[in-house]
């Protein structure tokens, strides 16, 4: 069955960097676009970034543009999120989520999430 | 950016009752809207996509309707496991993909 497993979260100081990973299994990873979505503690959901199935195009929320980079390695079935210049407002649980279908842009499978805490 | 608003913020109901949740978009999203359920400590789960299509494995008591700017998620008869937070999400005009603030369905 489809499985997405995030890792790499932790505590980092403002201005610091962190790289999240999302290991995928149970489906043809190279055939699907994948997103990062975050959720601040006790709050709602915010879409962060999207990468097409072949990595040719990436898209970002304005709140992270220029600071975060989404990438993927289809040979390793793994998605990444490089987060630089972190701010306290980036504190959240970060989920990777898979497109339901090519071009669907609804998220039919999610990981369990990894917590990023930005604090001095 | 398309803003989604959800109402009510909290819905207090008893098991067996009917739940009606609303999602309104700041501009038309056609039928490009989904609903998700999230329980404490869990990731969201896709319930409905394209406004009215149930995702795989979702019970028939969940139904979605609407188009344009006004959408409804209906749970025909609440089961104990349905008490959760529900979010709507649009994919009509992106980036960004946007979510509503959520409706919490709790036990009366």
Short mmCIF file of C-alpha atoms in Angstrom, two decimals:
data_model
loop_
_atom_site.label_atom_id
_atom_site.label_comp_id
_atom_site.label_asym_id
_atom_site.label_seq_id
_atom_site.Cartn_x
_atom_site.Cartn_y
_atom_site.Cartn_z
CA UNK A 1 0.00 0.00 0.00
CA UNK A 2 1.04 3.62 -0.45
CA UNK A 3 3.39 4.82 2.25
CA UNK A 4 5.04 8.20 2.74
CA UNK A 5 7.48 8.62 5.61
CA UNK A 6 8.88 12.02 6.50
CA UNK A 7 12.08 12.58 8.44
CA UNK A 8 14.55 15.34 9.23
CA UNK A 9 12.50 17.52 11.53
CA UNK A 10 13.90 18.98 14.72
CA UNK A 11 14.73 22.15 16.60
CA UNK A 12 16.67 24.87 14.80
CA UNK A 13 17.50 28.47 15.59
CA UNK A 14 16.08 31.35 13.57
CA UNK A 15 18.17 31.84 10.45
CA UNK A 16 19.20 28.21 10.43
CA UNK A 17 18.65 25.46 7.88
CA UNK A 18 17.08 22.04 7.82
CA UNK A 19 16.46 19.41 5.15
CA UNK A 20 13.36 17.26 5.27
CA UNK A 21 13.02 13.95 3.43
CA UNK A 22 9.98 11.95 2.41
CA UNK A 23 10.54 8.29 1.52
CA UNK A 24 7.85 6.82 -0.70
CA UNK A 25 6.81 3.23 -1.31
CA UNK A 26 3.86 1.25 -2.59
CA UNK A 27 3.35 3.22 -5.80
CA UNK A 28 5.25 4.39 -8.86
CA UNK A 29 6.88 7.43 -7.31
CA UNK A 30 8.15 8.78 -10.63
CA UNK A 31 4.59 8.98 -11.94
CA UNK A 32 3.17 11.44 -9.42
CA UNK A 33 3.57 15.04 -8.40
CA UNK A 34 4.23 15.48 -4.69
CA UNK A 35 3.56 18.35 -2.32
CA UNK A 36 4.75 19.62 1.03
CA UNK A 37 1.94 20.89 3.29
CA UNK A 38 2.46 22.26 6.79
CA UNK A 39 0.28 22.69 9.83
CA UNK A 40 1.10 25.03 12.67
CA UNK A 41 0.35 23.66 16.14
CA UNK A 42 -3.36 23.88 16.77
CA UNK A 43 -3.96 25.66 13.47
CA UNK A 44 -4.96 24.86 9.95
CA UNK A 45 -3.24 23.59 6.86
CA UNK A 46 -0.94 25.59 4.55
CA UNK A 47 0.34 24.36 1.21
CA UNK A 48 4.11 24.94 0.96
CA UNK A 49 5.49 23.57 -2.32
CA UNK A 50 4.85 21.21 -5.24
CA UNK A 51 7.12 19.37 -7.66
CA UNK A 52 5.97 17.70 -10.85
CA UNK A 53 6.42 13.95 -11.35
CA UNK A 54 9.64 14.39 -13.33
CA UNK A 55 11.03 17.31 -11.33
CA UNK A 56 10.84 19.68 -14.28
CA UNK A 57 8.75 22.30 -12.52
CA UNK A 58 8.45 23.48 -8.94
CA UNK A 59 6.02 25.86 -7.27
CA UNK A 60 6.06 27.60 -3.90
CA UNK A 61 3.88 29.51 -1.50
CA UNK A 62 4.87 33.17 -1.30
CA UNK A 63 5.69 32.70 2.40
CA UNK A 64 8.59 30.35 1.58
CA UNK A 65 9.65 31.42 -1.91
CA UNK A 66 13.37 32.12 -2.08
CA UNK A 67 14.04 30.29 1.19
CA UNK A 68 12.77 26.73 0.59
CA UNK A 69 13.66 24.37 -2.26
CA UNK A 70 11.69 21.25 -3.15
CA UNK A 71 13.44 18.49 -5.06
CA UNK A 72 13.16 14.78 -5.72
CA UNK A 73 15.29 11.78 -6.57
CA UNK A 74 13.14 9.33 -8.52
CA UNK A 75 15.91 6.71 -8.41
CA UNK A 76 15.62 6.73 -4.61
CA UNK A 77 11.83 7.29 -4.40
CA UNK A 78 12.52 10.26 -2.16
CA UNK A 79 11.28 13.84 -1.94
CA UNK A 80 13.18 16.62 -0.23
CA UNK A 81 12.56 20.06 1.21
CA UNK A 82 15.61 22.22 1.84
CA UNK A 83 14.65 24.96 4.26
CA UNK A 84 16.99 27.93 4.69
CA UNK A 85 16.72 31.22 6.57
CA UNK A 86 14.17 29.66 8.89
CA UNK A 87 11.83 31.91 10.86
CA UNK A 88 9.81 31.29 14.00
CA UNK A 89 6.66 31.31 11.88
CA UNK A 90 7.96 28.25 9.97
CA UNK A 91 7.38 26.17 13.09
CA UNK A 92 4.91 23.48 12.04
CA UNK A 93 4.34 19.83 11.29
CA UNK A 94 5.43 19.25 7.71
CA UNK A 95 3.62 16.62 5.65
CA UNK A 96 4.43 15.27 2.23
CA UNK A 97 1.34 14.46 0.22
CA UNK A 98 0.82 12.76 -3.13
CA UNK A 99 -1.37 13.91 -6.01
CA UNK A 100 -4.36 11.62 -6.46
CA UNK A 101 -3.69 11.42 -10.18
CA UNK A 102 -1.45 13.15 -12.69
CA UNK A 103 -2.86 16.66 -12.86
CA UNK A 104 -5.32 16.08 -10.02
CA UNK A 105 -3.82 18.34 -7.32
CA UNK A 106 -5.90 16.75 -4.60
CA UNK A 107 -3.87 14.91 -1.98
CA UNK A 108 -4.89 11.29 -1.59
CA UNK A 109 -2.01 10.01 0.54
CA UNK A 110 -0.14 11.78 3.31
CA UNK A 111 2.81 10.96 5.51
CA UNK A 112 2.62 11.05 9.29
CA UNK A 113 4.39 14.40 9.40
CA UNK A 114 7.64 15.67 10.90
CA UNK A 115 7.79 18.53 13.40
CA UNK A 116 10.01 21.51 12.73
CA UNK A 117 10.51 23.93 15.61
CA UNK A 118 12.29 27.21 14.98
CA UNK A 119 13.26 28.77 18.27
CA UNK A 120 16.19 30.46 19.95
CA UNK B 1 -5.23 33.93 -4.08
CA UNK B 2 -8.55 32.17 -3.54
CA UNK B 3 -9.70 32.36 0.06
CA UNK B 4 -11.90 29.60 1.45
CA UNK B 5 -14.15 30.19 4.44
CA UNK B 6 -15.86 27.42 6.36
CA UNK B 7 -18.90 27.50 8.58
CA UNK B 8 -19.67 26.86 11.27
CA UNK B 9 -16.35 26.83 13.08
CA UNK B 10 -17.70 24.17 15.43
CA UNK B 11 -20.66 21.86 15.02
CA UNK B 12 -21.89 20.05 18.11
CA UNK B 13 -23.98 17.02 17.27
CA UNK B 14 -24.90 13.59 18.60
CA UNK B 15 -24.14 10.23 16.96
CA UNK B 16 -26.80 9.41 14.42
CA UNK B 17 -27.51 13.03 13.57
CA UNK B 18 -26.94 14.62 10.17
CA UNK B 19 -24.01 17.01 9.76
CA UNK B 20 -23.96 19.77 7.16
CA UNK B 21 -20.69 21.67 6.68
CA UNK B 22 -20.22 24.65 4.40
CA UNK B 23 -17.26 25.93 2.39
CA UNK B 24 -17.37 29.18 0.45
CA UNK B 25 -14.75 30.38 -2.04
CA UNK B 26 -13.84 34.02 -2.65
CA UNK B 27 -14.22 33.41 -6.39
CA UNK B 28 -15.49 30.57 -8.51
CA UNK B 29 -13.50 27.34 -8.34
CA UNK B 30 -15.91 25.47 -10.61
CA UNK B 31 -15.98 21.95 -9.12
CA UNK B 32 -12.29 21.92 -8.19
CA UNK B 33 -12.79 21.40 -4.49
CA UNK B 34 -11.95 18.63 -2.05
CA UNK B 35 -12.84 17.77 1.54
CA UNK B 36 -10.48 16.22 4.10
CA UNK B 37 -11.00 14.77 7.55
CA UNK B 38 -8.37 15.10 10.24
CA UNK B 39 -8.35 13.42 13.64
CA UNK B 40 -6.02 14.46 16.49
CA UNK B 41 -2.45 13.33 15.92
CA UNK B 42 -3.20 12.10 12.41
CA UNK B 43 -2.63 13.39 8.91
CA UNK B 44 -5.60 14.60 6.89
CA UNK B 45 -7.52 12.02 4.87
CA UNK B 46 -9.09 12.76 1.50
CA UNK B 47 -12.88 12.25 1.62
CA UNK B 48 -14.31 14.00 -1.44
CA UNK B 49 -12.68 15.32 -4.62
CA UNK B 50 -14.04 17.32 -7.54
CA UNK B 51 -16.79 18.54 -5.18
CA UNK B 52 -18.86 15.36 -5.18
CA UNK B 53 -16.74 12.25 -5.79
CA UNK B 54 -15.96 10.03 -2.83
CA UNK B 55 -12.35 8.96 -2.54
CA UNK B 56 -11.45 5.28 -2.37
CA UNK B 57 -12.71 3.56 0.74
CA UNK B 58 -14.85 6.45 1.97
CA UNK B 59 -18.25 5.36 3.34
CA UNK B 60 -21.41 6.36 1.50
CA UNK B 61 -22.62 8.44 4.44
CA UNK B 62 -20.19 11.14 3.27
CA UNK B 63 -21.39 13.20 0.32
CA UNK B 64 -20.33 16.44 -1.28
CA UNK B 65 -22.22 18.95 -3.38
CA UNK B 66 -21.89 22.39 -4.88
CA UNK B 67 -20.07 24.26 -7.59
CA UNK B 68 -18.78 27.74 -8.23
CA UNK B 69 -18.38 29.36 -4.82
CA UNK B 70 -20.62 27.37 -2.47
CA UNK B 71 -20.01 23.81 -1.38
CA UNK B 72 -21.44 21.44 1.20
CA UNK B 73 -20.15 18.30 2.90
CA UNK B 74 -22.91 16.18 4.37
CA UNK B 75 -22.52 13.29 6.77
CA UNK B 76 -25.90 11.58 6.71
CA UNK B 77 -25.69 9.87 10.09
CA UNK B 78 -22.73 10.54 12.35
CA UNK B 79 -20.73 7.57 13.54
CA UNK B 80 -18.46 7.89 16.62
CA UNK B 81 -15.38 7.88 14.39
CA UNK B 82 -16.64 10.89 12.39
CA UNK B 83 -15.99 13.41 15.16
CA UNK B 84 -13.02 15.27 13.75
CA UNK B 85 -11.98 18.45 11.94
CA UNK B 86 -12.96 18.86 8.30
CA UNK B 87 -11.13 21.03 5.78
CA UNK B 88 -11.95 22.07 2.24
CA UNK B 89 -9.24 22.71 -0.38
CA UNK B 90 -9.30 24.26 -3.85
CA UNK B 91 -7.14 23.49 -6.85
CA UNK B 92 -8.79 25.78 -9.37
CA UNK B 93 -6.35 28.67 -9.37
CA UNK B 94 -2.85 27.83 -8.24
CA UNK B 95 -0.32 28.39 -6.90
CA UNK B 96 -1.18 28.52 -4.15
CA UNK B 97 -3.45 25.62 -3.35
CA UNK B 98 -5.51 26.87 -0.43
CA UNK B 99 -7.37 25.30 2.45
CA UNK B 100 -10.24 26.54 4.52
CA UNK B 101 -9.77 27.10 8.27
CA UNK B 102 -11.69 23.96 9.18
CA UNK B 103 -14.91 22.93 10.89
CA UNK B 104 -14.69 20.91 14.07
CA UNK B 105 -17.46 18.37 14.52
CA UNK B 106 -17.65 17.47 18.18
CA UNK B 107 -19.90 15.39 20.35
CA UNK B 108 -22.85 17.21 21.88
#
